[in-house]
């Protein structure tokens, strides 16, 4: 779950995610041949040869992970059997694919006889990201896999996606994290996510022209640089660049606010993030806009925003613990009144990342 820093990871910027208490459990058994046979409690059965092309099903994520691990010399290049169960909703922006990749990776490495301390978790996150990009066909950044593998209890990770370096930041006491599902399922493979990435690439090329120098990402720019870019960018590319540059500033502002004991300032950064995602990045939906806007007037709400890639998925709300139950009940009531359905919702603490059981 990402508290703030959306669509900045693949733009070389800052993000602030934390692992949550929902989970995906994976068990594997190696095979001597090349067959991969899977059984998911939620998605049913599937099977394919390890080196078959992607089939467009859930097993792609496991097969892709196994193939990149074999390329890296961490496991043998053979088939396996895999069983999966999860209470983590798919398509809700809560990193369900990264959880499956991380669980598969840890189980396969353990089954190969390696100690958990024998591999580097940030590097393992890179390998899982590679599996999703190259095999599942989702051009994601590093954030989801990194957070799933590297999170520590009670803290979120301030992650610099360009350097793939992080530090833990303790979340304030007395605050609950509430997650609401809009019920609008997003599918990154539908192409809108890839369109946003292409628009950022176009913005980066324009920025290079405006400044006449090499830039590796939009995140190398400061807010003061945006005015100079208006001369060379089309309106869409300009909005995308404004979101990325502003979002990086908001991530750092939220972290400073937490460290200074000022949760209200942190909450304002979250509300501003959602507004930017609505206006400049255009990835919110009416359901997420309503959940965030209705939060503002409810007692105990500190901040709220959509979380994940958008186009549906979830919203995240920071709420004073004493108000959390009443807040959740009233926000769900308002959502039901407006959209005719009761949203799924969860309460979570910042949890530990993936581990062997």
CSV table of N, CA and C in Angstrom, one decimal, residues 252-342:
chain,number,residue,atom,x,y,z
A,252,UNK,N,8.3,14.0,0.0
A,252,UNK,CA,9.3,14.5,0.9
A,252,UNK,C,8.6,15.4,2.0
A,253,UNK,N,7.6,16.2,1.6
A,253,UNK,CA,6.9,17.0,2.6
A,253,UNK,C,6.1,16.1,3.6
A,254,UNK,N,5.5,15.0,3.1
A,254,UNK,CA,4.8,14.1,4.0
A,254,UNK,C,5.8,13.5,5.0
A,255,UNK,N,6.9,13.0,4.5
A,255,UNK,CA,7.9,12.4,5.4
A,255,UNK,C,8.4,13.4,6.5
A,256,UNK,N,8.7,14.6,6.0
A,256,UNK,CA,9.1,15.7,7.0
A,256,UNK,C,8.0,15.9,8.0
A,257,UNK,N,6.8,15.9,7.6
A,257,UNK,CA,5.7,16.1,8.5
A,257,UNK,C,5.6,15.0,9.5
A,258,UNK,N,5.7,13.8,9.1
A,258,UNK,CA,5.7,12.7,10.1
A,258,UNK,C,6.9,12.8,11.1
A,259,UNK,N,8.0,13.1,10.6
A,259,UNK,CA,9.2,13.1,11.4
A,259,UNK,C,9.1,14.3,12.4
A,260,UNK,N,8.4,15.4,12.0
A,260,UNK,CA,8.2,16.5,12.9
A,260,UNK,C,7.0,16.4,13.8
A,261,UNK,N,6.3,15.3,13.7
A,261,UNK,CA,5.1,15.1,14.5
A,261,UNK,C,4.0,16.0,14.1
A,262,UNK,N,3.8,16.2,12.8
A,262,UNK,CA,2.8,17.1,12.3
A,262,UNK,C,1.9,16.3,11.3
A,263,UNK,N,1.0,15.4,11.8
A,263,UNK,CA,0.2,14.6,10.9
A,263,UNK,C,-0.7,15.3,10.0
A,264,UNK,N,-1.2,16.5,10.5
A,264,UNK,CA,-2.1,17.3,9.7
A,264,UNK,C,-1.4,17.8,8.4
A,265,UNK,N,-0.1,18.2,8.5
A,265,UNK,CA,0.6,18.6,7.3
A,265,UNK,C,0.8,17.4,6.4
A,266,UNK,N,1.0,16.2,7.0
A,266,UNK,CA,1.1,15.0,6.2
A,266,UNK,C,-0.2,14.7,5.4
A,267,UNK,N,-1.3,14.9,6.1
A,267,UNK,CA,-2.6,14.7,5.5
A,267,UNK,C,-2.9,15.6,4.3
A,268,UNK,N,-2.5,16.9,4.5
A,268,UNK,CA,-2.7,17.8,3.4
A,268,UNK,C,-1.9,17.4,2.1
A,269,UNK,N,-0.7,16.9,2.4
A,269,UNK,CA,0.1,16.4,1.2
A,269,UNK,C,-0.7,15.2,0.5
A,270,UNK,N,-1.3,14.4,1.3
A,270,UNK,CA,-2.1,13.3,0.7
A,270,UNK,C,-3.3,13.8,-0.1
A,271,UNK,N,-4.0,14.8,0.4
A,271,UNK,CA,-5.1,15.3,-0.3
A,271,UNK,C,-4.6,16.0,-1.6
A,272,UNK,N,-3.5,16.7,-1.5
A,272,UNK,CA,-3.0,17.4,-2.7
A,272,UNK,C,-2.5,16.4,-3.7
A,273,UNK,N,-2.0,15.2,-3.3
A,273,UNK,CA,-1.6,14.2,-4.2
A,273,UNK,C,-2.8,13.7,-5.0
A,274,UNK,N,-3.9,13.5,-4.3
A,274,UNK,CA,-5.1,13.0,-5.0
A,274,UNK,C,-5.6,14.0,-6.0
A,275,UNK,N,-5.6,15.3,-5.7
A,275,UNK,CA,-6.0,16.3,-6.6
A,275,UNK,C,-5.1,16.3,-7.9
A,276,UNK,N,-3.9,16.1,-7.7
A,276,UNK,CA,-3.0,16.1,-8.8
A,276,UNK,C,-3.2,14.9,-9.7
A,277,UNK,N,-3.5,13.7,-9.1
A,277,UNK,CA,-3.8,12.5,-9.8
A,277,UNK,C,-5.1,12.6,-10.5
A,278,UNK,N,-6.0,13.4,-10.0
A,278,UNK,CA,-7.3,13.7,-10.7
A,278,UNK,C,-7.2,14.6,-11.9
A,279,UNK,N,-6.5,15.7,-11.7
A,279,UNK,CA,-6.4,16.8,-12.7
A,279,UNK,C,-5.3,16.6,-13.6
A,280,UNK,N,-4.1,16.4,-13.1
A,280,UNK,CA,-2.9,16.4,-14.0
A,280,UNK,C,-2.5,15.0,-14.6
A,281,UNK,N,-2.8,14.0,-13.8
A,281,UNK,CA,-2.5,12.6,-14.3
A,281,UNK,C,-3.7,11.9,-14.8
A,282,UNK,N,-4.9,12.3,-14.4
A,282,UNK,CA,-6.1,11.8,-14.9
A,282,UNK,C,-6.2,10.3,-14.8
A,283,UNK,N,-6.1,9.8,-13.6
A,283,UNK,CA,-6.2,8.4,-13.3
A,283,UNK,C,-7.2,8.0,-12.2
A,284,UNK,N,-7.9,9.0,-11.7
A,284,UNK,CA,-8.9,8.7,-10.7
A,284,UNK,C,-10.2,8.3,-11.4
A,285,UNK,N,-11.1,7.8,-10.6
A,285,UNK,CA,-12.5,7.5,-11.1
A,285,UNK,C,-13.5,8.2,-10.1
A,286,UNK,N,-14.7,8.3,-10.5
A,286,UNK,CA,-15.7,9.0,-9.6
A,286,UNK,C,-15.8,8.4,-8.2
A,287,UNK,N,-15.6,7.1,-8.2
A,287,UNK,CA,-15.7,6.4,-6.8
A,287,UNK,C,-14.5,6.8,-5.9
A,288,UNK,N,-13.3,6.8,-6.5
A,288,UNK,CA,-12.2,7.2,-5.6
A,288,UNK,C,-12.3,8.7,-5.3
A,289,UNK,N,-12.7,9.5,-6.2
A,289,UNK,CA,-12.9,11.0,-5.9
A,289,UNK,C,-13.9,11.2,-4.8
A,290,UNK,N,-15.0,10.4,-4.8
A,290,UNK,CA,-16.0,10.6,-3.8
A,290,UNK,C,-15.5,10.1,-2.4
A,291,UNK,N,-14.8,9.0,-2.4
A,291,UNK,CA,-14.2,8.5,-1.1
A,291,UNK,C,-13.3,9.5,-0.5
A,292,UNK,N,-12.4,10.1,-1.3
A,292,UNK,CA,-11.5,11.1,-0.8
A,292,UNK,C,-12.2,12.3,-0.3
A,293,UNK,N,-13.1,12.9,-1.2
A,293,UNK,CA,-13.7,14.1,-0.8
A,293,UNK,C,-14.6,14.0,0.4
A,294,UNK,N,-15.4,12.9,0.5
A,294,UNK,CA,-16.2,12.7,1.7
A,294,UNK,C,-15.4,12.5,2.9
A,295,UNK,N,-14.2,12.0,2.8
A,295,UNK,CA,-13.3,11.9,4.0
A,295,UNK,C,-13.0,13.2,4.7
A,296,UNK,N,-12.9,14.2,3.9
A,296,UNK,CA,-12.5,15.5,4.5
A,296,UNK,C,-13.4,16.0,5.6
A,297,UNK,N,-14.7,15.7,5.5
A,297,UNK,CA,-15.6,16.3,6.5
A,297,UNK,C,-15.9,15.4,7.6
A,298,UNK,N,-15.2,14.2,7.7
A,298,UNK,CA,-15.5,13.2,8.7
A,298,UNK,C,-14.5,13.4,9.9
A,299,UNK,N,-15.0,13.3,11.1
A,299,UNK,CA,-14.1,13.5,12.3
A,299,UNK,C,-13.0,12.5,12.3
A,300,UNK,N,-11.8,12.9,12.6
A,300,UNK,CA,-10.7,12.0,12.8
A,300,UNK,C,-9.9,11.8,11.5
A,301,UNK,N,-10.4,12.3,10.4
A,301,UNK,CA,-9.6,12.1,9.1
A,301,UNK,C,-8.4,13.0,9.1
A,302,UNK,N,-7.3,12.4,8.8
A,302,UNK,CA,-6.0,13.2,8.7
A,302,UNK,C,-5.7,13.4,7.2
A,303,UNK,N,-5.8,12.4,6.4
A,303,UNK,CA,-5.6,12.6,5.0
A,303,UNK,C,-6.1,11.4,4.2
A,304,UNK,N,-6.3,11.6,2.9
A,304,UNK,CA,-6.8,10.5,2.1
A,304,UNK,C,-6.4,10.7,0.6
A,305,UNK,N,-6.3,9.6,-0.1
A,305,UNK,CA,-5.9,9.7,-1.6
A,305,UNK,C,-6.2,8.3,-2.2
A,306,UNK,N,-6.2,8.3,-3.5
A,306,UNK,CA,-6.2,7.0,-4.2
A,306,UNK,C,-4.8,6.4,-4.0
A,307,UNK,N,-4.7,5.1,-4.1
A,307,UNK,CA,-3.4,4.5,-4.0
A,307,UNK,C,-3.4,3.4,-5.1
A,308,UNK,N,-2.2,3.2,-5.6
A,308,UNK,CA,-2.0,2.3,-6.8
A,308,UNK,C,-2.0,3.1,-8.1
A,309,UNK,N,-2.1,2.4,-9.2
A,309,UNK,CA,-2.0,3.0,-10.5
A,309,UNK,C,-3.2,3.8,-10.9
A,310,UNK,N,-4.3,3.6,-10.2
A,310,UNK,CA,-5.5,4.3,-10.5
A,310,UNK,C,-6.4,3.6,-11.5
A,311,UNK,N,-7.3,4.3,-12.2
A,311,UNK,CA,-8.3,3.7,-13.1
A,311,UNK,C,-9.2,2.7,-12.3
A,312,UNK,N,-9.4,3.0,-11.0
A,312,UNK,CA,-10.1,2.1,-10.1
A,312,UNK,C,-9.3,1.8,-8.9
A,313,UNK,N,-9.4,0.6,-8.4
A,313,UNK,CA,-8.6,0.2,-7.2
A,313,UNK,C,-9.0,0.8,-5.9
A,314,UNK,N,-8.1,1.2,-5.1
A,314,UNK,CA,-8.4,1.5,-3.7
A,314,UNK,C,-8.0,3.0,-3.4
A,315,UNK,N,-8.6,3.4,-2.3
A,315,UNK,CA,-8.2,4.6,-1.6
A,315,UNK,C,-7.6,4.3,-0.2
A,316,UNK,N,-6.7,5.1,0.2
A,316,UNK,CA,-6.1,4.9,1.6
A,316,UNK,C,-6.4,6.2,2.4
A,317,UNK,N,-6.7,5.9,3.7
A,317,UNK,CA,-7.2,7.0,4.6
A,317,UNK,C,-6.4,6.8,5.9
A,318,UNK,N,-5.8,7.9,6.3
A,318,UNK,CA,-5.2,8.0,7.6
A,318,UNK,C,-6.2,8.6,8.6
A,319,UNK,N,-6.5,7.9,9.7
A,319,UNK,CA,-7.6,8.3,10.6
A,319,UNK,C,-7.1,8.1,12.0
A,320,UNK,N,-7.5,9.1,12.9
A,320,UNK,CA,-7.2,8.9,14.3
A,320,UNK,C,-7.9,7.7,14.8
A,321,UNK,N,-7.1,6.9,15.6
A,321,UNK,CA,-7.6,5.6,16.0
A,321,UNK,C,-8.9,5.6,16.7
A,322,UNK,N,-9.2,6.6,17.5
A,322,UNK,CA,-10.4,6.7,18.2
A,322,UNK,C,-11.6,7.0,17.4
A,323,UNK,N,-11.4,7.5,16.2
A,323,UNK,CA,-12.5,7.8,15.3
A,323,UNK,C,-12.6,6.7,14.1
A,324,UNK,N,-11.7,5.7,14.1
A,324,UNK,CA,-11.6,4.9,12.9
A,324,UNK,C,-12.9,4.1,12.6
A,325,UNK,N,-13.5,3.5,13.7
A,325,UNK,CA,-14.7,2.7,13.4
A,325,UNK,C,-15.9,3.5,12.9
A,326,UNK,N,-16.1,4.7,13.6
A,326,UNK,CA,-17.2,5.5,13.1
A,326,UNK,C,-16.9,6.1,11.7
A,327,UNK,N,-15.7,6.4,11.5
A,327,UNK,CA,-15.3,7.0,10.2
A,327,UNK,C,-15.6,5.9,9.1
A,328,UNK,N,-15.2,4.7,9.3
A,328,UNK,CA,-15.4,3.7,8.3
A,328,UNK,C,-16.8,3.4,8.0
A,329,UNK,N,-17.7,3.4,9.1
A,329,UNK,CA,-19.1,3.1,8.9
A,329,UNK,C,-19.8,4.2,8.1
A,330,UNK,N,-19.4,5.5,8.5
A,330,UNK,CA,-20.1,6.6,7.8
A,330,UNK,C,-19.6,6.7,6.4
A,331,UNK,N,-18.3,6.5,6.1
A,331,UNK,CA,-17.9,6.6,4.7
A,331,UNK,C,-18.5,5.5,3.8
A,332,UNK,N,-18.6,4.3,4.4
A,332,UNK,CA,-19.3,3.3,3.6
A,332,UNK,C,-20.7,3.6,3.4
A,333,UNK,N,-21.4,4.2,4.4
A,333,UNK,CA,-22.8,4.6,4.2
A,333,UNK,C,-23.0,5.6,3.1
A,334,UNK,N,-22.1,6.6,3.0
A,334,UNK,CA,-22.2,7.6,2.0
A,334,UNK,C,-21.9,7.0,0.6
A,335,UNK,N,-21.0,6.1,0.6
A,335,UNK,CA,-20.6,5.4,-0.7
A,335,UNK,C,-21.8,4.6,-1.2
A,336,UNK,N,-22.5,3.9,-0.3
A,336,UNK,CA,-23.6,3.1,-0.7
A,336,UNK,C,-24.8,4.0,-1.2
A,337,UNK,N,-25.0,5.1,-0.5
A,337,UNK,CA,-26.0,6.0,-0.9
A,337,UNK,C,-25.8,6.6,-2.3
A,338,UNK,N,-24.5,6.8,-2.6
A,338,UNK,CA,-24.1,7.4,-3.9
A,338,UNK,C,-24.0,6.4,-5.1
A,339,UNK,N,-23.5,5.2,-4.8
A,339,UNK,CA,-23.1,4.3,-5.9
A,339,UNK,C,-23.9,3.0,-5.8
A,340,UNK,N,-24.7,2.8,-4.8
A,340,UNK,CA,-25.6,1.7,-4.7
A,340,UNK,C,-24.9,0.4,-4.3
A,341,UNK,N,-23.8,0.4,-3.7
A,341,UNK,CA,-23.1,-0.8,-3.3
A,341,UNK,C,-22.2,-0.4,-2.1
A,342,UNK,N,-22.0,-1.4,-1.2
A,342,UNK,CA,-21.1,-1.3,-0.1
A,342,UNK,C,-19.7,-1.6,-0.4
